[in-house]
CSV table of C-alpha atoms and ligand atoms in Angstrom, one decimal:
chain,number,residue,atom,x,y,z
B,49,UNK,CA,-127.2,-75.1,-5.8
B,50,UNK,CA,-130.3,-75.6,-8.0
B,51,UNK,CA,-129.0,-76.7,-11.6
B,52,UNK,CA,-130.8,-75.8,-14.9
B,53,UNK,CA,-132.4,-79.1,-14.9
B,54,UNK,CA,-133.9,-79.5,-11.5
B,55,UNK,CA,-135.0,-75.5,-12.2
B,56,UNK,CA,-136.6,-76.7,-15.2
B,57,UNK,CA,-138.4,-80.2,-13.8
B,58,UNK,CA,-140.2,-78.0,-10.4
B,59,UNK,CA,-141.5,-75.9,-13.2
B,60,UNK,CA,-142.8,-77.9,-15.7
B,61,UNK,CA,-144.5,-79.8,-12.3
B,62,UNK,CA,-145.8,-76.8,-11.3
B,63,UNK,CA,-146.9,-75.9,-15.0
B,64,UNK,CA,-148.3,-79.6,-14.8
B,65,UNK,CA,-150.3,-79.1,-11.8
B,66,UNK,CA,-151.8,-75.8,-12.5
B,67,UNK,CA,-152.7,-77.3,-15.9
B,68,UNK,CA,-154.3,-80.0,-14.5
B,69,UNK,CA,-156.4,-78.3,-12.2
B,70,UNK,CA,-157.5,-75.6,-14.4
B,71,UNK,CA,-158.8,-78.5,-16.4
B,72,UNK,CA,-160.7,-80.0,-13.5
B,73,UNK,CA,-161.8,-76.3,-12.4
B,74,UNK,CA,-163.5,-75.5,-15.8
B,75,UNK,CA,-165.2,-79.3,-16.3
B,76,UNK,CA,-166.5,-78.5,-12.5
B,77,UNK,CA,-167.2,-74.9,-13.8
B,78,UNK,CA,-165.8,-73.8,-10.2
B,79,UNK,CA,-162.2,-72.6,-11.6
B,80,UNK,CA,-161.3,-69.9,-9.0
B,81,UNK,CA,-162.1,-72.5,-6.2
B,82,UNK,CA,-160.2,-75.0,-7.5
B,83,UNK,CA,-156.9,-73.1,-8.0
B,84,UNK,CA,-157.4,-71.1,-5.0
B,85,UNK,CA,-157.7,-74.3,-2.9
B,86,UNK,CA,-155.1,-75.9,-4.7
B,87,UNK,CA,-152.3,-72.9,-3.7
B,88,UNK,CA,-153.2,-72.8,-0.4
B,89,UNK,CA,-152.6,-76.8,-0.1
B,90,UNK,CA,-148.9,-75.5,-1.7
B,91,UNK,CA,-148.8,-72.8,0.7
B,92,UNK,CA,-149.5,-75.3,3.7
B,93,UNK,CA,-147.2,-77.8,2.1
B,94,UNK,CA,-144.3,-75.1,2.2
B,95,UNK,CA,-144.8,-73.8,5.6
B,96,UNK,CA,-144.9,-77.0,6.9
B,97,UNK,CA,-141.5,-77.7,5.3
B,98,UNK,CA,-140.6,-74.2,6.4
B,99,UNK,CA,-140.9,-75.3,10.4
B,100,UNK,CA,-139.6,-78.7,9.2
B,101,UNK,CA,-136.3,-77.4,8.0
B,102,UNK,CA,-136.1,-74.4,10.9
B,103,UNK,CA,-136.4,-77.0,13.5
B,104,UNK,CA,-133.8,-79.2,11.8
B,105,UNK,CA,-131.4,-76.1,11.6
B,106,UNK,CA,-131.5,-75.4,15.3
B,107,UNK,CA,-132.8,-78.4,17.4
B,108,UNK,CA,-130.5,-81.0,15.7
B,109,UNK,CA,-128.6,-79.6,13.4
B,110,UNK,CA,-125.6,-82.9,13.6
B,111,UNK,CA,-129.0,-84.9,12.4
B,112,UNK,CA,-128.6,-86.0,9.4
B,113,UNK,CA,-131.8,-84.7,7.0
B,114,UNK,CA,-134.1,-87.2,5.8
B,115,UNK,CA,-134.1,-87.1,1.8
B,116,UNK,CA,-137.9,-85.0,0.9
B,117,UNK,CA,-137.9,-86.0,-3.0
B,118,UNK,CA,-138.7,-82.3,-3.5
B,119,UNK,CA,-137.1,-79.0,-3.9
B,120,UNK,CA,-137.0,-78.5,-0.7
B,121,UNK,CA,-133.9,-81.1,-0.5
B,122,UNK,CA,-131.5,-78.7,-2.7
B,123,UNK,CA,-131.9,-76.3,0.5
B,124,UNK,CA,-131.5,-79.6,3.0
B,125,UNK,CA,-128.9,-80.9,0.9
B,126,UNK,CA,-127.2,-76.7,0.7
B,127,UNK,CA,-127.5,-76.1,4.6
B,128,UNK,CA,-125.9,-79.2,5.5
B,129,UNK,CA,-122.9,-78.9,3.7
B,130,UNK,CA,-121.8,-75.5,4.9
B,131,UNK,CA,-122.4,-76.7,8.1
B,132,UNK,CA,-120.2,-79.3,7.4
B,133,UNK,CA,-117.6,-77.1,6.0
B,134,UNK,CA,-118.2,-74.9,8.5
B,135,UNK,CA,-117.7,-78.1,11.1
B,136,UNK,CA,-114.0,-79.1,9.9
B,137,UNK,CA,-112.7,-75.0,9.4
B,138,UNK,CA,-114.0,-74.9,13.3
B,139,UNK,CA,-111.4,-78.3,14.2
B,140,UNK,CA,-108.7,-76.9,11.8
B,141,UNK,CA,-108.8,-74.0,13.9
B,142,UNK,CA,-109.3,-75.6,17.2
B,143,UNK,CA,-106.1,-78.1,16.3
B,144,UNK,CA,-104.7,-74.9,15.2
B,145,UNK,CA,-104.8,-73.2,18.6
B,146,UNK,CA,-103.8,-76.1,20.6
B,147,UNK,CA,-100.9,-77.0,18.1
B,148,UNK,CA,-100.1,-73.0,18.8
B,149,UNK,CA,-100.4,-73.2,22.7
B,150,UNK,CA,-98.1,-76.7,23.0
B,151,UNK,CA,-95.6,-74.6,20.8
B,152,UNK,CA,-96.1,-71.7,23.5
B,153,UNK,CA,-95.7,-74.3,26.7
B,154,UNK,CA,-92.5,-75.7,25.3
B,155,UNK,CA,-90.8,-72.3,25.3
B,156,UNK,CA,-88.4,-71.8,27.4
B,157,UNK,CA,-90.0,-68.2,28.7
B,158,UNK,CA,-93.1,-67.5,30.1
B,159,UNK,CA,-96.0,-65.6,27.8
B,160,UNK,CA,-98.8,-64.0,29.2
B,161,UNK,CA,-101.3,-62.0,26.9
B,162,UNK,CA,-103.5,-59.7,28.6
B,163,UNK,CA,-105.5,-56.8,27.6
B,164,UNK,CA,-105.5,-53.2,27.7
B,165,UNK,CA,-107.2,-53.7,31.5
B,166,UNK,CA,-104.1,-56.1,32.5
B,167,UNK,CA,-106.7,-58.8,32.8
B,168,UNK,CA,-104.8,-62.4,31.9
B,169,UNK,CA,-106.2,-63.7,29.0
B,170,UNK,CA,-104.1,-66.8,28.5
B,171,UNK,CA,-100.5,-68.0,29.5
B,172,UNK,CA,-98.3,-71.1,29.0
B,173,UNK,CA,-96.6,-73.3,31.3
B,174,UNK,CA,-92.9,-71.7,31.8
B,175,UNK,CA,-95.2,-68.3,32.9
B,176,UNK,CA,-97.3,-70.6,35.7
B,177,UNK,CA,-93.8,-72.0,37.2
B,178,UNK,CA,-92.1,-68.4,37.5
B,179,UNK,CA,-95.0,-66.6,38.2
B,180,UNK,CA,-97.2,-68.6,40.0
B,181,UNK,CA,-100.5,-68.6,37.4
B,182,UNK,CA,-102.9,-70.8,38.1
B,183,UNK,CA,-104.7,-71.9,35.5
B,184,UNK,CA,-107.4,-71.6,34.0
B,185,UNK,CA,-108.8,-70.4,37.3
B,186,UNK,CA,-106.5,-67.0,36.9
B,187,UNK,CA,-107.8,-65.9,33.9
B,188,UNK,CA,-109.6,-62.8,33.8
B,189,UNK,CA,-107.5,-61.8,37.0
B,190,UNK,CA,-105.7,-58.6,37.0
B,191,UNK,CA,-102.0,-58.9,36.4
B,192,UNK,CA,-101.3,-56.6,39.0
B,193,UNK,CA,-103.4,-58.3,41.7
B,194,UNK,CA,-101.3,-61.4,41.2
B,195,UNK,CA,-97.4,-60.1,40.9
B,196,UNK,CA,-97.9,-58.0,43.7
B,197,UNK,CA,-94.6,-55.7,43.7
B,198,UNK,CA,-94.8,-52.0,43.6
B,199,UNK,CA,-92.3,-51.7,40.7
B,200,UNK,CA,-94.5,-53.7,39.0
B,201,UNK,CA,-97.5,-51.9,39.0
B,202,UNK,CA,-96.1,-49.4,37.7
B,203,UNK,CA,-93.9,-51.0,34.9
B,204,UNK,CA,-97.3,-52.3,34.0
B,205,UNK,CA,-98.8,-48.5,33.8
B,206,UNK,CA,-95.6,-46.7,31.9
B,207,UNK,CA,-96.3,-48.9,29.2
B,208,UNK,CA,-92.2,-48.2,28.1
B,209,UNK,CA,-91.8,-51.1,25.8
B,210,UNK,CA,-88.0,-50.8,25.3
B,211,UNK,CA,-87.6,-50.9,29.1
B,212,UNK,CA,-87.5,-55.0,31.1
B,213,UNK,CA,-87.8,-55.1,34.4
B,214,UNK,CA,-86.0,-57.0,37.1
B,215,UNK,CA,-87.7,-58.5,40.3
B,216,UNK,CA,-88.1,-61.2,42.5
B,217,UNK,CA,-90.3,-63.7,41.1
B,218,UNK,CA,-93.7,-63.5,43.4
B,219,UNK,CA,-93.2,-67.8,44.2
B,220,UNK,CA,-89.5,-67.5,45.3
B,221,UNK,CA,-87.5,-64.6,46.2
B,222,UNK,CA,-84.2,-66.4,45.4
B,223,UNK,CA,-85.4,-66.3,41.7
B,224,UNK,CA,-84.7,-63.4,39.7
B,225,UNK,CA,-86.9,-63.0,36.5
B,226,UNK,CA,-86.8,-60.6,34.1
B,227,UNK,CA,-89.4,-59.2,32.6
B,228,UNK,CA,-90.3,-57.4,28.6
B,229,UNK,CA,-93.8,-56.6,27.4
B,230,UNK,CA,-94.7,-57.0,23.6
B,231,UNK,CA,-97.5,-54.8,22.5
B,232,UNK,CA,-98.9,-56.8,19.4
B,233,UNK,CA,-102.5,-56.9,17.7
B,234,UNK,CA,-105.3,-54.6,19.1
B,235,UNK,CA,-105.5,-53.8,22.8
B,236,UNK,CA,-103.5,-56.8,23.0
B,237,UNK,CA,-100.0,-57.7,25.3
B,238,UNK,CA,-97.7,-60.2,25.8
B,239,UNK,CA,-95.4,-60.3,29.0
B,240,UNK,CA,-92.5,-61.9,28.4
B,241,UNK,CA,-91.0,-63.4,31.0
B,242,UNK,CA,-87.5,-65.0,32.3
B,243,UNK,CA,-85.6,-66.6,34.9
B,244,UNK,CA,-82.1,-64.8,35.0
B,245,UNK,CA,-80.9,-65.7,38.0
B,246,UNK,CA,-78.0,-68.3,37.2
B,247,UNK,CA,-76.9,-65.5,34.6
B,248,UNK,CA,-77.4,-62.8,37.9
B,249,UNK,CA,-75.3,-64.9,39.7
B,250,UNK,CA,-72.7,-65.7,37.4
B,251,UNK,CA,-72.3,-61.8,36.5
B,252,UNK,CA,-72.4,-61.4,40.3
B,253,UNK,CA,-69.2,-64.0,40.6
B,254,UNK,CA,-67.5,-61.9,37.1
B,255,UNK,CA,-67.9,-58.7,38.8
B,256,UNK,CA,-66.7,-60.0,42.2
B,257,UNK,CA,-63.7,-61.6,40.5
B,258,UNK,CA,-62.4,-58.5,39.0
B,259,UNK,CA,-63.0,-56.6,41.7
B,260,UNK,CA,-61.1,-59.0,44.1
B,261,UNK,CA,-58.4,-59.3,41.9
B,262,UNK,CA,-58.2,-55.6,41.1
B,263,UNK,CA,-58.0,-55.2,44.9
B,264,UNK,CA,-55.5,-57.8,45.5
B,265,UNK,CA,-53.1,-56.1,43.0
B,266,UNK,CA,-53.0,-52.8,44.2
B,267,UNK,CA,-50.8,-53.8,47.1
B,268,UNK,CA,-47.8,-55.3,45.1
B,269,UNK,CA,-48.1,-52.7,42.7
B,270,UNK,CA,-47.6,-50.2,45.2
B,271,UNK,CA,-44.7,-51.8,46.6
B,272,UNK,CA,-43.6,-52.3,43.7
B,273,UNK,CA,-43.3,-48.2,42.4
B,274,UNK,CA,-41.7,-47.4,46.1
B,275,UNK,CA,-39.1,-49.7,44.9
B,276,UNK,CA,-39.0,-48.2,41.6
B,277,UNK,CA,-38.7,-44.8,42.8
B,278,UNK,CA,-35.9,-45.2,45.0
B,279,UNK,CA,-34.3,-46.7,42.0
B,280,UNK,CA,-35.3,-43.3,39.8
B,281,UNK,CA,-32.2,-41.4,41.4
B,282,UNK,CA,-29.9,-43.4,39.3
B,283,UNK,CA,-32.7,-43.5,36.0
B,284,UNK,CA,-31.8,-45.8,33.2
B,285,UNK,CA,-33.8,-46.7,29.9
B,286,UNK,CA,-34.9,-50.1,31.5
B,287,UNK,CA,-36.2,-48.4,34.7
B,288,UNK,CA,-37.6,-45.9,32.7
B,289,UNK,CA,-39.8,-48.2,31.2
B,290,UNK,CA,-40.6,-50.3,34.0
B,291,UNK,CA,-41.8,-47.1,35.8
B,292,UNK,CA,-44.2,-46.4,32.9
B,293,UNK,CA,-45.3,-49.9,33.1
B,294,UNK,CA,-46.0,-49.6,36.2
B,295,UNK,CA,-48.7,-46.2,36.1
B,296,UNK,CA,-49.9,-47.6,33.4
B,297,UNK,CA,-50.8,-51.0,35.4
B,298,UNK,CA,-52.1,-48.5,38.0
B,299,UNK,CA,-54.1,-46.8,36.3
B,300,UNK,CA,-55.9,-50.4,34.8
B,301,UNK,CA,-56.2,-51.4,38.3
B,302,UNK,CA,-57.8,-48.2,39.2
B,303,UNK,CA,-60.1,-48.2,36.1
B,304,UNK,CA,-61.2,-51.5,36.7
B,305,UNK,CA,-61.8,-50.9,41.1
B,306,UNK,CA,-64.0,-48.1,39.9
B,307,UNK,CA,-65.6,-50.0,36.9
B,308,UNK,CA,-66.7,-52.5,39.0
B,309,UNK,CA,-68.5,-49.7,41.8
B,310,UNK,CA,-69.9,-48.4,39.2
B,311,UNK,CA,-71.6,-51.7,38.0
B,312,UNK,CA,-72.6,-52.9,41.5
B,313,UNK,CA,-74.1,-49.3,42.4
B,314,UNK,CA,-71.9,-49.4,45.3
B,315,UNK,CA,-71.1,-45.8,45.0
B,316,UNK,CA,-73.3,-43.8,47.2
B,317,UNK,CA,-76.7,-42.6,45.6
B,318,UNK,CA,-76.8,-40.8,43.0
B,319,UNK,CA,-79.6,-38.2,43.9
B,320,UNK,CA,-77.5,-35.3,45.8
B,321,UNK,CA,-77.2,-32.4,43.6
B,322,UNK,CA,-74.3,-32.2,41.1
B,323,UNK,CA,-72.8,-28.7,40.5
B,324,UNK,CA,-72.0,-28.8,37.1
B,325,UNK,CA,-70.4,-25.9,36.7
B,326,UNK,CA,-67.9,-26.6,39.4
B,327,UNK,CA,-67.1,-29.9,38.1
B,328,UNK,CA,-67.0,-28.6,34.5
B,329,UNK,CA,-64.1,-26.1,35.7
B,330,UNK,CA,-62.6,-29.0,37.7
B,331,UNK,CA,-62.0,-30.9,34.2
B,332,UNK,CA,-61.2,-27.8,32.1
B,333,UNK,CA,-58.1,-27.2,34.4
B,334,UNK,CA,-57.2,-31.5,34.0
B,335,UNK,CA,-58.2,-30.9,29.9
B,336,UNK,CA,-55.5,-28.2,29.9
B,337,UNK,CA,-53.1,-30.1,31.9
B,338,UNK,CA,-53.0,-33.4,29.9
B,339,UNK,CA,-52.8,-31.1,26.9
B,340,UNK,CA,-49.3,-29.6,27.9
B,341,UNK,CA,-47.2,-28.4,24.9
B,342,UNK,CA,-49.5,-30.4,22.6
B,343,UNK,CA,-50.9,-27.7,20.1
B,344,UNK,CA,-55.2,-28.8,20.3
B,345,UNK,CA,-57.4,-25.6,20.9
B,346,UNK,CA,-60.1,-27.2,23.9
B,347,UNK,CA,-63.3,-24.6,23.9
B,348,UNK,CA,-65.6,-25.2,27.0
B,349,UNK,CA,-68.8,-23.9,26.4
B,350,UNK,CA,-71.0,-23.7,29.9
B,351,UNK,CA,-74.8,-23.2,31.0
B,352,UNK,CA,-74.1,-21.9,34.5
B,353,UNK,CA,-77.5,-22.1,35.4
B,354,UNK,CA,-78.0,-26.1,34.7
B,355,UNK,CA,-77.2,-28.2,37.3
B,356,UNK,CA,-78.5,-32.1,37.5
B,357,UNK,CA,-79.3,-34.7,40.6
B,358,UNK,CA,-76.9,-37.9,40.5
B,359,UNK,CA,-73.4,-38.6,41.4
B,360,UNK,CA,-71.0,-36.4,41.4
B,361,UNK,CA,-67.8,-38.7,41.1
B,362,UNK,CA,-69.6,-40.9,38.7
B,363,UNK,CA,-70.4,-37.7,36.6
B,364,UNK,CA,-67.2,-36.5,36.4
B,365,UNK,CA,-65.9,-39.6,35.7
B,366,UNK,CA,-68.0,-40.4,32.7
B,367,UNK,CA,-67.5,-36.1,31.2
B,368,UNK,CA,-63.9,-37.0,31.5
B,369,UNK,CA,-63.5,-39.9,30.2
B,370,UNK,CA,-65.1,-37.9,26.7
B,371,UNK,CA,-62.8,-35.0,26.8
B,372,UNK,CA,-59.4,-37.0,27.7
B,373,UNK,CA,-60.4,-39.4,24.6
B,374,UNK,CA,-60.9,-36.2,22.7
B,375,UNK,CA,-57.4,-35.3,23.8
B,376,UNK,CA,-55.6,-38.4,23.1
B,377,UNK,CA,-56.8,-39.1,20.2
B,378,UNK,CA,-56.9,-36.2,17.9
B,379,UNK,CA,-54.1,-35.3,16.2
B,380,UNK,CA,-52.3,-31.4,16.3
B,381,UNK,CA,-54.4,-28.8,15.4
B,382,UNK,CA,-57.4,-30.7,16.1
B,383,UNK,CA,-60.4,-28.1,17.7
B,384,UNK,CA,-62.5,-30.0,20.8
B,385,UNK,CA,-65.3,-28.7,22.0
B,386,UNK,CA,-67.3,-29.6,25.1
B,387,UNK,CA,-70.6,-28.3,26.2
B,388,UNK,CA,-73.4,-28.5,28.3
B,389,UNK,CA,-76.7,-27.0,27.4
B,390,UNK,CA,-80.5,-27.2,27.5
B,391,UNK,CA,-82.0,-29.4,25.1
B,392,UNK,CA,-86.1,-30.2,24.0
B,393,UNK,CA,-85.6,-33.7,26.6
B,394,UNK,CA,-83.1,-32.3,29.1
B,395,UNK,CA,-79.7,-31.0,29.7
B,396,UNK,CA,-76.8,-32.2,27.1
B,397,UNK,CA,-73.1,-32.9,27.7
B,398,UNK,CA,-71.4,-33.2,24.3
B,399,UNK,CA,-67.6,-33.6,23.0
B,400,UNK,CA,-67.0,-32.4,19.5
B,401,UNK,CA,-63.6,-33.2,17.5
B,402,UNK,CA,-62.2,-32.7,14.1
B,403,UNK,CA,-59.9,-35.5,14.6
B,404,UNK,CA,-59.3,-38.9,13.2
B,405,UNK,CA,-63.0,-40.2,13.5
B,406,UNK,CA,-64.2,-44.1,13.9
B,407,UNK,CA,-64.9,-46.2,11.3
B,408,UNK,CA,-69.0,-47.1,11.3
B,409,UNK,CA,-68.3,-50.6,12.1
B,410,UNK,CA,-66.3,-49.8,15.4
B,411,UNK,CA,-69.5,-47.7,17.1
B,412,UNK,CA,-71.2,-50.4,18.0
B,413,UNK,CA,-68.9,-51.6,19.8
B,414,UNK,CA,-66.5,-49.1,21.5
B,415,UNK,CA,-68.0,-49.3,24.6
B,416,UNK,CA,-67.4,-52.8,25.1
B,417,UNK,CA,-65.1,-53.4,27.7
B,418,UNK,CA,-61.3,-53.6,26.8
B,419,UNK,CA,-62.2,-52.7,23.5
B,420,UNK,CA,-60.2,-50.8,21.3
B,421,UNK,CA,-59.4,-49.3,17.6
B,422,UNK,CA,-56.1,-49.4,17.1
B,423,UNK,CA,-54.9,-51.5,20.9
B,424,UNK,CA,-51.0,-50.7,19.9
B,425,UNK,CA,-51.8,-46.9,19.8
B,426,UNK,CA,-54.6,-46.7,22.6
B,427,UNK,CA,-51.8,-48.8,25.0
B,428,UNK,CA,-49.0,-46.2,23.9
B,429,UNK,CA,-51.6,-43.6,25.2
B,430,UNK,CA,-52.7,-44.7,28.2
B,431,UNK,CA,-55.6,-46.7,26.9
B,432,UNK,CA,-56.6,-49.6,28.3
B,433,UNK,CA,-60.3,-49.6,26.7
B,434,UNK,CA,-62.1,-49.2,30.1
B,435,UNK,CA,-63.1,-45.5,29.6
B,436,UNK,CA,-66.4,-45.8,27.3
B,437,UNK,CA,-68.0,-49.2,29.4
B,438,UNK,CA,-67.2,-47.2,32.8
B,439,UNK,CA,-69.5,-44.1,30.6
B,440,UNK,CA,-71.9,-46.4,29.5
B,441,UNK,CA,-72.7,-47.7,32.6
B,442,UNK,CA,-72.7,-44.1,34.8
B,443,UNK,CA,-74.9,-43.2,31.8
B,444,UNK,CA,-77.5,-46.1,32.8
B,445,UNK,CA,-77.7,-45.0,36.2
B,446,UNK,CA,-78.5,-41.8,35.5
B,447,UNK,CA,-81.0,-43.2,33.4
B,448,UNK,CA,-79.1,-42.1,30.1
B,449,UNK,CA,-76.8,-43.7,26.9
B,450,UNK,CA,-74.0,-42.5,24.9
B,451,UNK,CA,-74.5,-41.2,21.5
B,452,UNK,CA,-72.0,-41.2,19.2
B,453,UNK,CA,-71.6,-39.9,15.7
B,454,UNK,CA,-68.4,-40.1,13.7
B,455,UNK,CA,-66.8,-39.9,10.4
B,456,UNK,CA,-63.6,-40.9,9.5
B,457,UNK,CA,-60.8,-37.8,9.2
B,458,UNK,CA,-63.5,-35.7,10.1
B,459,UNK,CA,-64.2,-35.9,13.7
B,460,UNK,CA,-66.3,-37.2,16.3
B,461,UNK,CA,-69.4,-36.4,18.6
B,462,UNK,CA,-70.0,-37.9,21.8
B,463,UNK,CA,-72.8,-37.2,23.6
B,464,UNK,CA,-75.4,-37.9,26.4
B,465,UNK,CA,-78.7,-36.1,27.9
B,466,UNK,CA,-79.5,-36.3,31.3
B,467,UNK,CA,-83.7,-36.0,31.6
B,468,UNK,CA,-85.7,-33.3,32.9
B,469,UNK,CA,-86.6,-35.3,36.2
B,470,UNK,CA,-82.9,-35.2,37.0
B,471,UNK,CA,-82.5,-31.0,35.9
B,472,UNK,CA,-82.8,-28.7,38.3
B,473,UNK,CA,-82.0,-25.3,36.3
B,474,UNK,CA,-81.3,-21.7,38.5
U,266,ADP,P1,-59.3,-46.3,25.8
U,266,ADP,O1,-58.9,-46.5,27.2
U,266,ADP,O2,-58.5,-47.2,24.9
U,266,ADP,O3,-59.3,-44.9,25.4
U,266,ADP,P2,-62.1,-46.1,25.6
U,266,ADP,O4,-63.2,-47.1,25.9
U,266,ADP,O5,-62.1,-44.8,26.3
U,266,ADP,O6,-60.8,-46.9,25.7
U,266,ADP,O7,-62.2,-45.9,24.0
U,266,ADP,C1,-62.3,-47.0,23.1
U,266,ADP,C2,-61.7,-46.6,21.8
U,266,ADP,O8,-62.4,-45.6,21.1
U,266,ADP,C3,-60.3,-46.1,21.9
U,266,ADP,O9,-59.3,-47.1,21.9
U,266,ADP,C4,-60.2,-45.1,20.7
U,266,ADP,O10,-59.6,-45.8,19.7
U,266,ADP,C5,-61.6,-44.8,20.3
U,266,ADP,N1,-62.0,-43.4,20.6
U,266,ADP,C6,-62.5,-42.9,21.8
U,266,ADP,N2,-62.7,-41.6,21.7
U,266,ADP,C7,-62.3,-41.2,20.4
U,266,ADP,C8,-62.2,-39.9,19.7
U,266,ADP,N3,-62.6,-38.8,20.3
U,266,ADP,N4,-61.7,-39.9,18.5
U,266,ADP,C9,-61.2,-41.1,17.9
U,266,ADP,N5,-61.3,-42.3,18.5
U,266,ADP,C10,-61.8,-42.4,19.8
């Protein structure tokens, strides 16, 4: 910047100058001419530095400028040193995006950003091995033209960002990746994505496991209550017990068989129609049944005309599983009521109690497998923790999750919706 001083010496020169010449103007008695011809030599003096410096700006502007002695120097001296902040803020930044992108390449998931036309803008390393980027002669290329599955295409156009989606990765089928997409910034995404398939497999091997075994115990256990039944003409305390042992084991086993055909979608599809009205009566008689002499009032409040695509077993299976926990766990006198209605996103199943109620820190939780409140009074019951996981997971094929609100000595609510697309209503 041009200090006081310099400010004050170009215009005492200038005051100099003038003065000068209007001296030598008036002893040559041709004033006017004088100082006219002197301003336009400081005019062509200027330009000429004018050119000078625009030339120096854009022809060679890493040069450094050659000192002028005038004030023409302070602009010199000005323009190179933004450029030369402007110089080291461009490597900060540069440094900063390649410290940023070898952060990206060592994660152990893939990131792709692309824009709002799924055209790849950049990606790191881990998303060129599962995906099969090239790079950088993909970028720009749609996302869809390169991970050409169906399903993906139109993951990418639901734009659903709780939603990941599973598939073969486009480089090797044996590889399962998962993938999750991030909106963030302006127009801007990131798909996330990872290879799942040694966690697939291992999940695979759990749910095979239990299943076998599950399988392989239902024979002895059989065997086992024929025994036990001939012995029931003659019934003693011990026998007693070990017969009750033995249902209950049963009924684990049975749990646990349909547990795992649940999770491996091995129950037939689940788009036939479901008459819900049918299967709502079918669980009102079992409701009334398991209550027996127990004094609970069980209301069962019915749509008739609202009936849903899915599967029917699986259905049933996850209404009763509500409703018996309703019963089983609310005390005498307790009210239960279970409905199915219309709502703004759907049809709704719901079980409402005044019961005993969960404590806040349980809900998260309870549909954990084998988990349980109180385990001493769920076993005495019947419980075996199975009933909520084998909801949740009929719940997420139908494309639905349990809800559940509760408040300790005043009740529960249980609840799902089943979407529109799966309604058909009379
Ligand atoms: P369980 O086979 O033990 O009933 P669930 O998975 O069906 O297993 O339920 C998990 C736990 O949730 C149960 O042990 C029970 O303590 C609690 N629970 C479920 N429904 C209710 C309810 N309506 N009122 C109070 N507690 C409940």
């Amino acid at each position: 910047m041009l200090n006081q001083h310099q400010l004050r010496t170009m215009v005492s020169k200038l005051a100099v100058t003038y003065g000068v010449l209007t001296i030598v103007g008036m002893w040559l008695e041709q004033l006017t001419l004088v100082l006219f011809v002197a301003t336009l030599a400081i005019l062509i003096v200027n330009i000429k530095e004018f050119i000078a410096l625009l030339n120096w700006i854009w022809s060679s502007p890493h040069k450094r400028y050659v000192s002028r002695s005038n004030h023409w120097d302070q602009i010199y001296y000005g323009v190179e040193k933004i450029q030369r902040a402007n110089r080291v803020r461009r490597r900060q930044l540069i440094d900063s995006v390649g410290e940023f992108r070898q952060g990206a390449d060592a994660l152990p998931d893939g990131v792709t950003v692309y824009n709002q036309r799924h055209e790849i803008i950049w990606c790191n390393r881990q998303a060129r091995l599962l995906l099969g980027f090239k790079w950088p002669t993909d970028q720009g290329q749609r996302l869809d033209n390169l991970i050409r599955h169906p399903q993906f295409a139109s993951y990418l156009a639901l734009e659903d960002f709780d939603e990941v989606l599973l598939l073969p990765s486009p480089i090797n089928d044996e590889m399962l990746i998962e993938n999750r997409i991030i909106e963030y910034g302006s127009d801007q995404y990131l798909l996330v994505t990872r290879d799942i398939t040694r966690i697939h497999q291992l999940e695979q091997m759990r749910r095979e496991f239990v299943a076998n075994v599950s399988h392989e115990l239902k024979t002895p256990l059989t065997v086992l209550q024929g025994y036990l039944e001939l012995l029931s003409d003659e019934p003693s305390p011990a026998i007693l017990a070990m017969e009750q042992q033995a249902k209950r084991m049963q009924a684990l086993v049975e749990q646990l068989l349909s547990l795992s055909k649940i999770e491996s979608g091995a129950v037939a599809s689940n788009t036939s129609p479901v008459n819900m009205v049918a299967q709502l009566e079918m669980l009102k008689e079992d409701a009334i049944n398991l209550i027996g002499q127990r004094k609970l009032t069980i209301n069962f409040e019915v749509d008739p005309h609202l009936d849903i695509t899915g599967n029917d077993t699986q259905i049933f299976s996850a209404c009763s599983n509500l409703v018996f926990n309703a019963i089983r766990y609310c005390p005498e006198g307790s009210t239960i009521t279970a409905s199915w209605k219309a709502v703004a996103r759907g049809a709704e199943f719901s079980v409402v109690d005044n019961g005993i109620g969960i404590a806040p820190h349980h809900l998260s939780r309870l549909t954990e497998r084998f988990y349980r409140i109180e385990s001493s009074r769920s076993s005495k019951d019947g419980g075996s923790g199975l009933g909520l996981s084998i909801v949740k997971h009929v719940l997420a094929n139908h494309q639905s999750n349990l809800q559940i609100e509760s408040e300790v000595n005043q009740g529960s609510r249980f609840s799902f919706i089943i979407n529109d697309e799966r309604v058909i209503s009379a």
